[in-house]
GROMACS .gro file of C-alpha atoms in nm:
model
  316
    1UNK     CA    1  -7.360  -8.907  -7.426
    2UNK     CA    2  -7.207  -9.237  -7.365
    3UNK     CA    3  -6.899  -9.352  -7.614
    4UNK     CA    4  -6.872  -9.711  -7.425
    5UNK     CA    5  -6.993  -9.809  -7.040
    6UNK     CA    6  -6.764  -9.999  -6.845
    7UNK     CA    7  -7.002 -10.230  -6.654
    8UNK     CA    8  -6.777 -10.369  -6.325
    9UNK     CA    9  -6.567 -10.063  -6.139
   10UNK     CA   10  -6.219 -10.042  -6.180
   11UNK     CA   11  -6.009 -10.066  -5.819
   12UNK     CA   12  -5.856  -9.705  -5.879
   13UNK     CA   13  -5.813  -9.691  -5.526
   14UNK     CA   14  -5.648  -9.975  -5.455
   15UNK     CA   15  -5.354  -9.805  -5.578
   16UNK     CA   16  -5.383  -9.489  -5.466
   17UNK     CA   17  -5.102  -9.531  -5.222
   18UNK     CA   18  -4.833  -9.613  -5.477
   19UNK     CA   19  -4.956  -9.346  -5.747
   20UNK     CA   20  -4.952  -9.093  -5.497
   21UNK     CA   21  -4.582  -9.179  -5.387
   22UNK     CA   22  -4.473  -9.104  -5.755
   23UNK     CA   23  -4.695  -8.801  -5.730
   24UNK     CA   24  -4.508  -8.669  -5.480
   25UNK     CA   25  -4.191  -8.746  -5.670
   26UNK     CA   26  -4.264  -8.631  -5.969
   27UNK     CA   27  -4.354  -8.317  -5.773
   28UNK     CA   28  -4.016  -8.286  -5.560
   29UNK     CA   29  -3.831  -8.277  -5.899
   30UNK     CA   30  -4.011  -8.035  -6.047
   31UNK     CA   31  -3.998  -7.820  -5.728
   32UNK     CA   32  -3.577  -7.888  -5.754
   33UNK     CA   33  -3.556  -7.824  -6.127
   34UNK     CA   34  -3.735  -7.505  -6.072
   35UNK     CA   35  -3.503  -7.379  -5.775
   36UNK     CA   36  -3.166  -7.480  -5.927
   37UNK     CA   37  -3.245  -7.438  -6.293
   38UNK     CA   38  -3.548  -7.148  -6.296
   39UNK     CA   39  -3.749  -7.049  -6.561
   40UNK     CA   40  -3.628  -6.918  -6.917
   41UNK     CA   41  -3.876  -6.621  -6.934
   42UNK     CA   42  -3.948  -6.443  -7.236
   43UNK     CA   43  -3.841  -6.093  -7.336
   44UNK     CA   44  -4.203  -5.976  -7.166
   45UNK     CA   45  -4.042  -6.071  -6.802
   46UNK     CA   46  -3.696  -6.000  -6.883
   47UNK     CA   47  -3.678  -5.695  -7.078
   48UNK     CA   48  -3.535  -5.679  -7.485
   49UNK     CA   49  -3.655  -5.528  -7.787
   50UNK     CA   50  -3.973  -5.576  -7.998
   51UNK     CA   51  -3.908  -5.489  -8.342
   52UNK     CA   52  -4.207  -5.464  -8.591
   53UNK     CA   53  -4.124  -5.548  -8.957
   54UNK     CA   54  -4.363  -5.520  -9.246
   55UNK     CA   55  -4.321  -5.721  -9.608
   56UNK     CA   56  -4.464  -5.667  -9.916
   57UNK     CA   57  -4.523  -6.051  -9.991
   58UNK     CA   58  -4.608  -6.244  -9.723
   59UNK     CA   59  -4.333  -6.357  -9.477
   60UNK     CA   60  -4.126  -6.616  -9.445
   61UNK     CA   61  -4.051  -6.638  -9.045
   62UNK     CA   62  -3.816  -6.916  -9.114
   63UNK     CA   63  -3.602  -6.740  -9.278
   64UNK     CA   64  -3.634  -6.426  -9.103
   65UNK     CA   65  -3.527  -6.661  -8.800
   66UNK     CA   66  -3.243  -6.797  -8.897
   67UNK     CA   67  -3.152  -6.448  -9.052
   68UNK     CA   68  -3.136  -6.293  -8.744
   69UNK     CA   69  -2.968  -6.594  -8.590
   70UNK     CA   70  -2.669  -6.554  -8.811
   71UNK     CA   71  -2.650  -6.246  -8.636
   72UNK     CA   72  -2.578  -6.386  -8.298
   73UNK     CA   73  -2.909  -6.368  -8.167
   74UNK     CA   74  -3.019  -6.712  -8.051
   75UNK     CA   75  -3.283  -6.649  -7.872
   76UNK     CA   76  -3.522  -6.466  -8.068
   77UNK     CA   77  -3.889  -6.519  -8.103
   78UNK     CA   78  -4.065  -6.472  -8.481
   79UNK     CA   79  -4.415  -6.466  -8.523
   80UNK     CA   80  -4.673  -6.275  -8.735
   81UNK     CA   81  -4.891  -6.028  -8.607
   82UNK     CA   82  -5.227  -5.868  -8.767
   83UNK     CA   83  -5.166  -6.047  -9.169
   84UNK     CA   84  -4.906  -6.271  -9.333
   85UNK     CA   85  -4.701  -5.957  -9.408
   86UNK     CA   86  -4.673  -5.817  -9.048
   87UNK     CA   87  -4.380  -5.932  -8.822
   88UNK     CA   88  -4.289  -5.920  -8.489
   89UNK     CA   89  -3.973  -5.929  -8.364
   90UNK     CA   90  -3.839  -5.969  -8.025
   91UNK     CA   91  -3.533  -6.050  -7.874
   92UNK     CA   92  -3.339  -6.059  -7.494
   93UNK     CA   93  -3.115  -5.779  -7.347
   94UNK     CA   94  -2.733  -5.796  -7.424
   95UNK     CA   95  -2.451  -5.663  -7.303
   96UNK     CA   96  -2.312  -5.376  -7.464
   97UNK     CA   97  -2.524  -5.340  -7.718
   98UNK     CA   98  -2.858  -5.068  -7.724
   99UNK     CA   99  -3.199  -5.154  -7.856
  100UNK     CA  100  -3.135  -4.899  -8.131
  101UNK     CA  101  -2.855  -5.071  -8.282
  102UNK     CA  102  -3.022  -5.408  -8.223
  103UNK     CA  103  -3.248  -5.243  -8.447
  104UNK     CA  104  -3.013  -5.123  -8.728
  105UNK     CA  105  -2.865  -5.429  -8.690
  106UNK     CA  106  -3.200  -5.670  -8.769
  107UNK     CA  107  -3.289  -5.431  -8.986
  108UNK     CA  108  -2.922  -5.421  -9.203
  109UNK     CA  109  -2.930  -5.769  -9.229
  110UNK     CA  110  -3.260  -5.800  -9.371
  111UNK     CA  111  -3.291  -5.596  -9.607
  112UNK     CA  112  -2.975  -5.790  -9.764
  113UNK     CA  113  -3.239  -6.061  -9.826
  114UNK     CA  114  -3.513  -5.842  -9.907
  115UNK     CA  115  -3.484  -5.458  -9.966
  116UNK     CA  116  -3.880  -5.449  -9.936
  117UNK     CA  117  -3.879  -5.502  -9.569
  118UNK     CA  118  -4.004  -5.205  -9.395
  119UNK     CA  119  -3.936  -5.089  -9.002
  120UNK     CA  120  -4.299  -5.014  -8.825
  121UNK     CA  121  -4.186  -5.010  -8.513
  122UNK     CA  122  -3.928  -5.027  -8.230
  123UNK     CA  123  -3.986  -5.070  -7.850
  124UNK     CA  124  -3.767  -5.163  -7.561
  125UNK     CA  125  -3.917  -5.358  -7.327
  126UNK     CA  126  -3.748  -5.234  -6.957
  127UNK     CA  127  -3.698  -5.517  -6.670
  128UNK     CA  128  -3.984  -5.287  -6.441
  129UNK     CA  129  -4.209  -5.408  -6.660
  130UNK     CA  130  -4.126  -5.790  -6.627
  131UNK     CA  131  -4.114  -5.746  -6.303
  132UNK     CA  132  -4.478  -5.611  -6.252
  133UNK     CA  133  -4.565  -5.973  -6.534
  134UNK     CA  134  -4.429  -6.172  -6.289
  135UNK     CA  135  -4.616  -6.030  -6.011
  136UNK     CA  136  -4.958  -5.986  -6.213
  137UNK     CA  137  -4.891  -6.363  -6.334
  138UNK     CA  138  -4.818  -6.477  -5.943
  139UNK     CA  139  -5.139  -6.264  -5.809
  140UNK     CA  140  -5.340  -6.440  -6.060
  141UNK     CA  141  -5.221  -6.788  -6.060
  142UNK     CA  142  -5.302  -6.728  -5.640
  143UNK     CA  143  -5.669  -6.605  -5.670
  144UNK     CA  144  -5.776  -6.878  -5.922
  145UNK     CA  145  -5.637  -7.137  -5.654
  146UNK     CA  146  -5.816  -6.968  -5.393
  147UNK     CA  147  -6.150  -6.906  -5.615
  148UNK     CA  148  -6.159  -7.326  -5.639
  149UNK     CA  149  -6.112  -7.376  -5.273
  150UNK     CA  150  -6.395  -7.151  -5.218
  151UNK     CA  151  -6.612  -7.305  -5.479
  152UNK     CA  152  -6.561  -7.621  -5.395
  153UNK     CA  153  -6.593  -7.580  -5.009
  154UNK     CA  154  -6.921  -7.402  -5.103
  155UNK     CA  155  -7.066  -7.655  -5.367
  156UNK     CA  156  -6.949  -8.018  -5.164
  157UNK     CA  157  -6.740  -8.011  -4.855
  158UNK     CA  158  -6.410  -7.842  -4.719
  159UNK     CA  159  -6.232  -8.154  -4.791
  160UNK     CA  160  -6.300  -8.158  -5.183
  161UNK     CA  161  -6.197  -7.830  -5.170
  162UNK     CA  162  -5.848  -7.885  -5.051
  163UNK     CA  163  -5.835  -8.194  -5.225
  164UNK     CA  164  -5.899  -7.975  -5.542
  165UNK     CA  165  -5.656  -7.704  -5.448
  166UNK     CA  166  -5.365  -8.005  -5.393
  167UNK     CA  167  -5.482  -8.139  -5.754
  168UNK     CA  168  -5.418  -7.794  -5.940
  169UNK     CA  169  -5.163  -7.682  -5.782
  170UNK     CA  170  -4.951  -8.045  -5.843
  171UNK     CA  171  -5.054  -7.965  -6.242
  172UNK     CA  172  -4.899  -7.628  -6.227
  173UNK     CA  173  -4.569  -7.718  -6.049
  174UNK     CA  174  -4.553  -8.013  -6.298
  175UNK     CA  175  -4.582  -7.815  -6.590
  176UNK     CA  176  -4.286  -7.521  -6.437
  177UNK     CA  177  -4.113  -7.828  -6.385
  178UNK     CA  178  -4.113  -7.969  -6.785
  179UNK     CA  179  -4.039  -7.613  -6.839
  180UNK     CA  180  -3.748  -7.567  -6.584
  181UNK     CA  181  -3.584  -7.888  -6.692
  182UNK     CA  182  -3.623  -7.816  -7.075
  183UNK     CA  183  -3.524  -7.486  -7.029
  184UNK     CA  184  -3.828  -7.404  -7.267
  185UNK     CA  185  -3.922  -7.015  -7.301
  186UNK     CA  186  -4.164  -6.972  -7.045
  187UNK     CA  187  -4.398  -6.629  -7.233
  188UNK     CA  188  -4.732  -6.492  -7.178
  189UNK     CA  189  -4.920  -6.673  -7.401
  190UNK     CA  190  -4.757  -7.008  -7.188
  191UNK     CA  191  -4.898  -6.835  -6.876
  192UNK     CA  192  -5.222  -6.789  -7.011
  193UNK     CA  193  -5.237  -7.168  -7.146
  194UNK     CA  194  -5.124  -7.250  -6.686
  195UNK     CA  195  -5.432  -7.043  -6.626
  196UNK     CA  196  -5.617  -7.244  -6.860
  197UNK     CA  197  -5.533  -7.550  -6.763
  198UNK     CA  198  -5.642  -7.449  -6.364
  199UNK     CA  199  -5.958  -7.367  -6.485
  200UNK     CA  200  -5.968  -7.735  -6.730
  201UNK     CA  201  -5.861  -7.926  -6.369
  202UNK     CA  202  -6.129  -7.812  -6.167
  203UNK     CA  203  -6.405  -7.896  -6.485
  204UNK     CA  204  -6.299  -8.247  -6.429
  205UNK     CA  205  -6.236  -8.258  -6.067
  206UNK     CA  206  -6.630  -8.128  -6.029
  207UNK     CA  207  -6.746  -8.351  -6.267
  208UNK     CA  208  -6.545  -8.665  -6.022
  209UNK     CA  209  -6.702  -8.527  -5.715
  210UNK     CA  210  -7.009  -8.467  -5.862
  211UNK     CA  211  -7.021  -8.817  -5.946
  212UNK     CA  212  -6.930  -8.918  -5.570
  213UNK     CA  213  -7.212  -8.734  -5.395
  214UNK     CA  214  -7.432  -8.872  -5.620
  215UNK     CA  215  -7.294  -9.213  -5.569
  216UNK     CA  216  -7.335  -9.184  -5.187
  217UNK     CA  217  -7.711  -9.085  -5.232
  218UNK     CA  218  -7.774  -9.368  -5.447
  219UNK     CA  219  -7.582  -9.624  -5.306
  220UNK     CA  220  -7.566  -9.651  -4.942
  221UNK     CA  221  -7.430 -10.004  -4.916
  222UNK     CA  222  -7.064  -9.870  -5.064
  223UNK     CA  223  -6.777  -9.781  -4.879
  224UNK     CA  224  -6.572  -9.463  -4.951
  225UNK     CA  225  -6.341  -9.667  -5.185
  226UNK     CA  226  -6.638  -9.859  -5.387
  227UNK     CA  227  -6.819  -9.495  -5.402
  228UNK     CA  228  -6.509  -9.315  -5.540
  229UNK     CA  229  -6.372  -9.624  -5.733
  230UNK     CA  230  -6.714  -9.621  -5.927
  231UNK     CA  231  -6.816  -9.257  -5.973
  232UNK     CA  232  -6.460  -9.245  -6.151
  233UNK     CA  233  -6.563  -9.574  -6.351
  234UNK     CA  234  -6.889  -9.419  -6.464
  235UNK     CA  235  -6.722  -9.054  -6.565
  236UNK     CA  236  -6.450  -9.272  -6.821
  237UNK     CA  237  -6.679  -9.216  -7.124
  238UNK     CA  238  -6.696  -8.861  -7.089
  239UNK     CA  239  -6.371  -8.840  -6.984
  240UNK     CA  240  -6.200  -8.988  -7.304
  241UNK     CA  241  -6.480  -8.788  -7.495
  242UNK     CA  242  -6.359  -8.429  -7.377
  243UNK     CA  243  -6.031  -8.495  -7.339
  244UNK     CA  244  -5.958  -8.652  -7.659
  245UNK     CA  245  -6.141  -8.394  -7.872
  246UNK     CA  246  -5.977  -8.087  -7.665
  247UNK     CA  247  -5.635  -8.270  -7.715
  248UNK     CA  248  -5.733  -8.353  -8.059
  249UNK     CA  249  -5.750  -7.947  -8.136
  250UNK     CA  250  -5.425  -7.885  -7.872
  251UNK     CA  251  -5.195  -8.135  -8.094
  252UNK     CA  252  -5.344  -7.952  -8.427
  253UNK     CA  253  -5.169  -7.600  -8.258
  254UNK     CA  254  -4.895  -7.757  -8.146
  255UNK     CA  255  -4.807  -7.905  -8.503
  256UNK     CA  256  -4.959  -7.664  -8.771
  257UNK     CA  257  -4.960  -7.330  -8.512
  258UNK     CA  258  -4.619  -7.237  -8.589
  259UNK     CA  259  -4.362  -7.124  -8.330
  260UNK     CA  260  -4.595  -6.844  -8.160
  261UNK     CA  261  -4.846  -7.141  -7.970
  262UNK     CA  262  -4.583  -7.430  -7.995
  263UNK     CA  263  -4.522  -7.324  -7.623
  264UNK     CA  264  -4.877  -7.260  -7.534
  265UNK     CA  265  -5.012  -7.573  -7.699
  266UNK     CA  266  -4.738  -7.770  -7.495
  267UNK     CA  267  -4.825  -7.655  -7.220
  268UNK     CA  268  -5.188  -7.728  -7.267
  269UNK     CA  269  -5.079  -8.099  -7.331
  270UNK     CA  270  -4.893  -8.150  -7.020
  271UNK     CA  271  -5.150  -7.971  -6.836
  272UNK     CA  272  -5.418  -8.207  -6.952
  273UNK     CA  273  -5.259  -8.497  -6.943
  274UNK     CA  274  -5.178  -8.421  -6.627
  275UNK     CA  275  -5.500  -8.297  -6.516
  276UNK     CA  276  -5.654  -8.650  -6.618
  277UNK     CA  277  -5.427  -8.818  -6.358
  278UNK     CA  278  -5.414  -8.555  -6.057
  279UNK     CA  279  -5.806  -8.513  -6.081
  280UNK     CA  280  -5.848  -8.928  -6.012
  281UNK     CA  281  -5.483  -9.068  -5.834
  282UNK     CA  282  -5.453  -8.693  -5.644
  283UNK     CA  283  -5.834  -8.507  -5.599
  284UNK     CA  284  -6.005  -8.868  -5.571
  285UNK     CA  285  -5.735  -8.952  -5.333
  286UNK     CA  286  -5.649  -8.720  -5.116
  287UNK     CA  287  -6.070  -8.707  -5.058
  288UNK     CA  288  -6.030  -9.070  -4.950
  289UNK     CA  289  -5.749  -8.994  -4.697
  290UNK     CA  290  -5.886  -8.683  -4.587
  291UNK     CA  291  -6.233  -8.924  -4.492
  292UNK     CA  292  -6.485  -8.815  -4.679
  293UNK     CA  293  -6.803  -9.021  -4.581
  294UNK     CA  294  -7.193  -9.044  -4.705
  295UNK     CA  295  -7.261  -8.770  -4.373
  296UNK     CA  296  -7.057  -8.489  -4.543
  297UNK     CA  297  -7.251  -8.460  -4.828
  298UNK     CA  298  -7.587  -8.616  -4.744
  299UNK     CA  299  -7.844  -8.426  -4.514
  300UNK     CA  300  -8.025  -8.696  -4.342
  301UNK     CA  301  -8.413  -8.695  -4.434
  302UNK     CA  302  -8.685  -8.606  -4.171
  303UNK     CA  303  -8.754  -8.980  -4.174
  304UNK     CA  304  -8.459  -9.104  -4.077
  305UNK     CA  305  -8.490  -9.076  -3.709
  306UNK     CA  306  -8.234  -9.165  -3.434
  307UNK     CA  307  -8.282  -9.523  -3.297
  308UNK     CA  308  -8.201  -9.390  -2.964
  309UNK     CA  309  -8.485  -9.164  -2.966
  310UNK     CA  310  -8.758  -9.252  -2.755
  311UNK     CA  311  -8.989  -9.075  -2.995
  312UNK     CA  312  -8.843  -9.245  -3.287
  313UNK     CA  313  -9.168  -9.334  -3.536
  314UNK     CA  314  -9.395  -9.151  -3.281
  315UNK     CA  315  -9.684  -9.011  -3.436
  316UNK     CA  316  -9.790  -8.680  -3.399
   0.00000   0.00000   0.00000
């Protein structure tokens, strides 16, 4: 399915060069942002208390928000759980105070809004077990990266595969980085939406190199640049088709979702805006520096015969 065709090639290459050098900018300052300013993890890395609340209307988190709030607690994440009715509650560790009376505490102030409200449950959540997140989260952000390198080395040519691998891994660091510099809550649900976004990159960066090995079958007048400059070209429909209509339901969680995927959802924007750019200015790229030519990925025929060969055309 074709939404337009674009019928001369654009010259991505041309400026390769120059869009790279901002890559690698943009990625330095995400790399700094993340050393001197870190993450703001969620009470799942850091440790806190999840409270579990139950109305008998349902909920308003807003107000149960800035309820809690007036309490002191500024950091606190709202968000229902199971029906309307259900809440979950949880906030950081702080000092001097135990997660039973954060409990009483929550709990004191609202039932002074609504005597209905009913305690389910209470948990701490201990450090140990943001600690073993962070590792679990690390381990699996490495095997995914090392699952595409793999792939891709399998399916094209070692040099797609790193190319790849460069790609994805520039779309994570630049999403830490938005998150580093924001100092947005970095949770689980914004670690699964990293993961996703790895696995959206490489959709798009096989789709580009599919596109390229194809091109060097078909067109064996082309140099490297004219091959890659047009198997982008001829991808741009289906490009704007999935990415617009993924974005289209991404922007629809990120404005009617509610504070529990306003984190995820942002992250999946960033990550596929992102992706668009690193799978064509730093896959396509770095495939182009790295050489890539029509021999890599084209076994030559049994009729193609050396012209040095004395028994070139012979016939037997």
């Amino acid at each position: 399915m074709e939404l337009f065709r674009i019928r001369k090639d654009i010259p991505f290459m041309k400026h390769a060069l120059v869009l790279n050098v901002i890559s690698i900018v943009t990625f330095v300052l995400a790399v700094f942002f993340l050393v001197t300013k870190g993450l703001h993890l969620s009470v799942e890395f850091t440790g806190g208390t999840v409270i579990e609340v139950s109305y008998s209307q349902p909920a308003d988190l807003e107000k149960v928000r800035s309820t809690i709030q007036a309490k002191g607690y500024s950091d606190v994440t709202v968000q229902n759980f199971g029906t309307a009715r259900d809440v979950m509650i949880r906030m950081p560790v702080q000092q001097g105070v135990t997660s039973a009376q954060q409990s009483e505490q929550v709990m004191a102030a609202l039932r002074e809004v609504d005597p209905s409200v009913e305690l389910r449950r209470t948990e701490f959540v201990g450090p140990s077990v943001g600690e073993e997140l962070v590792t679990g989260g690390l381990m699996a952000l490495a095997v995914v990266m090392a699952g595409i390198i793999i792939y891709l080395a399998f399916r094209f040519e070692w040099k797609f595969g790193v190319a790849a691998a460069f790609a994805n891994f520039h779309d994570v660091v630049i999403i830490l980085g938005f998150f580093a510099f924001f100092q947005w809550e970095f949770s689980l649900p914004v670690l699964a939406g990293v993961l996703a976004v790895l696995g959206y990159s490489v959709n798009e960066s096989v789709v580009v190199f599919d596109r390229i090995r194809e091109t060097f079958r078909r067109q064996r007048k082309m140099d490297t640049k004219q091959v890659i400059n047009h198997a982008i070209t001829t991808t741009m429909s289906r490009t704007v088709i999935t990415h617009a209509s993924t974005e289209a339901m991404v922007l629809a969680m990120f404005f009617f979702g509610g504070p529990s995927l306003h984190y995820f959802s942002l992250a999946l924007t960033i990550g596929i805006l992102f992706g668009i750019y690193s799978s064509i200015f730093v896959g396509a790229a770095i495939v182009m520096w790295l050489g890539v030519k029509r021999e890599d990925l084209v076994k030559p025929s049994k009729t193609e015969h050396d012209p040095n060969d004395p028994n070139a055309g012979a016939v037997v």
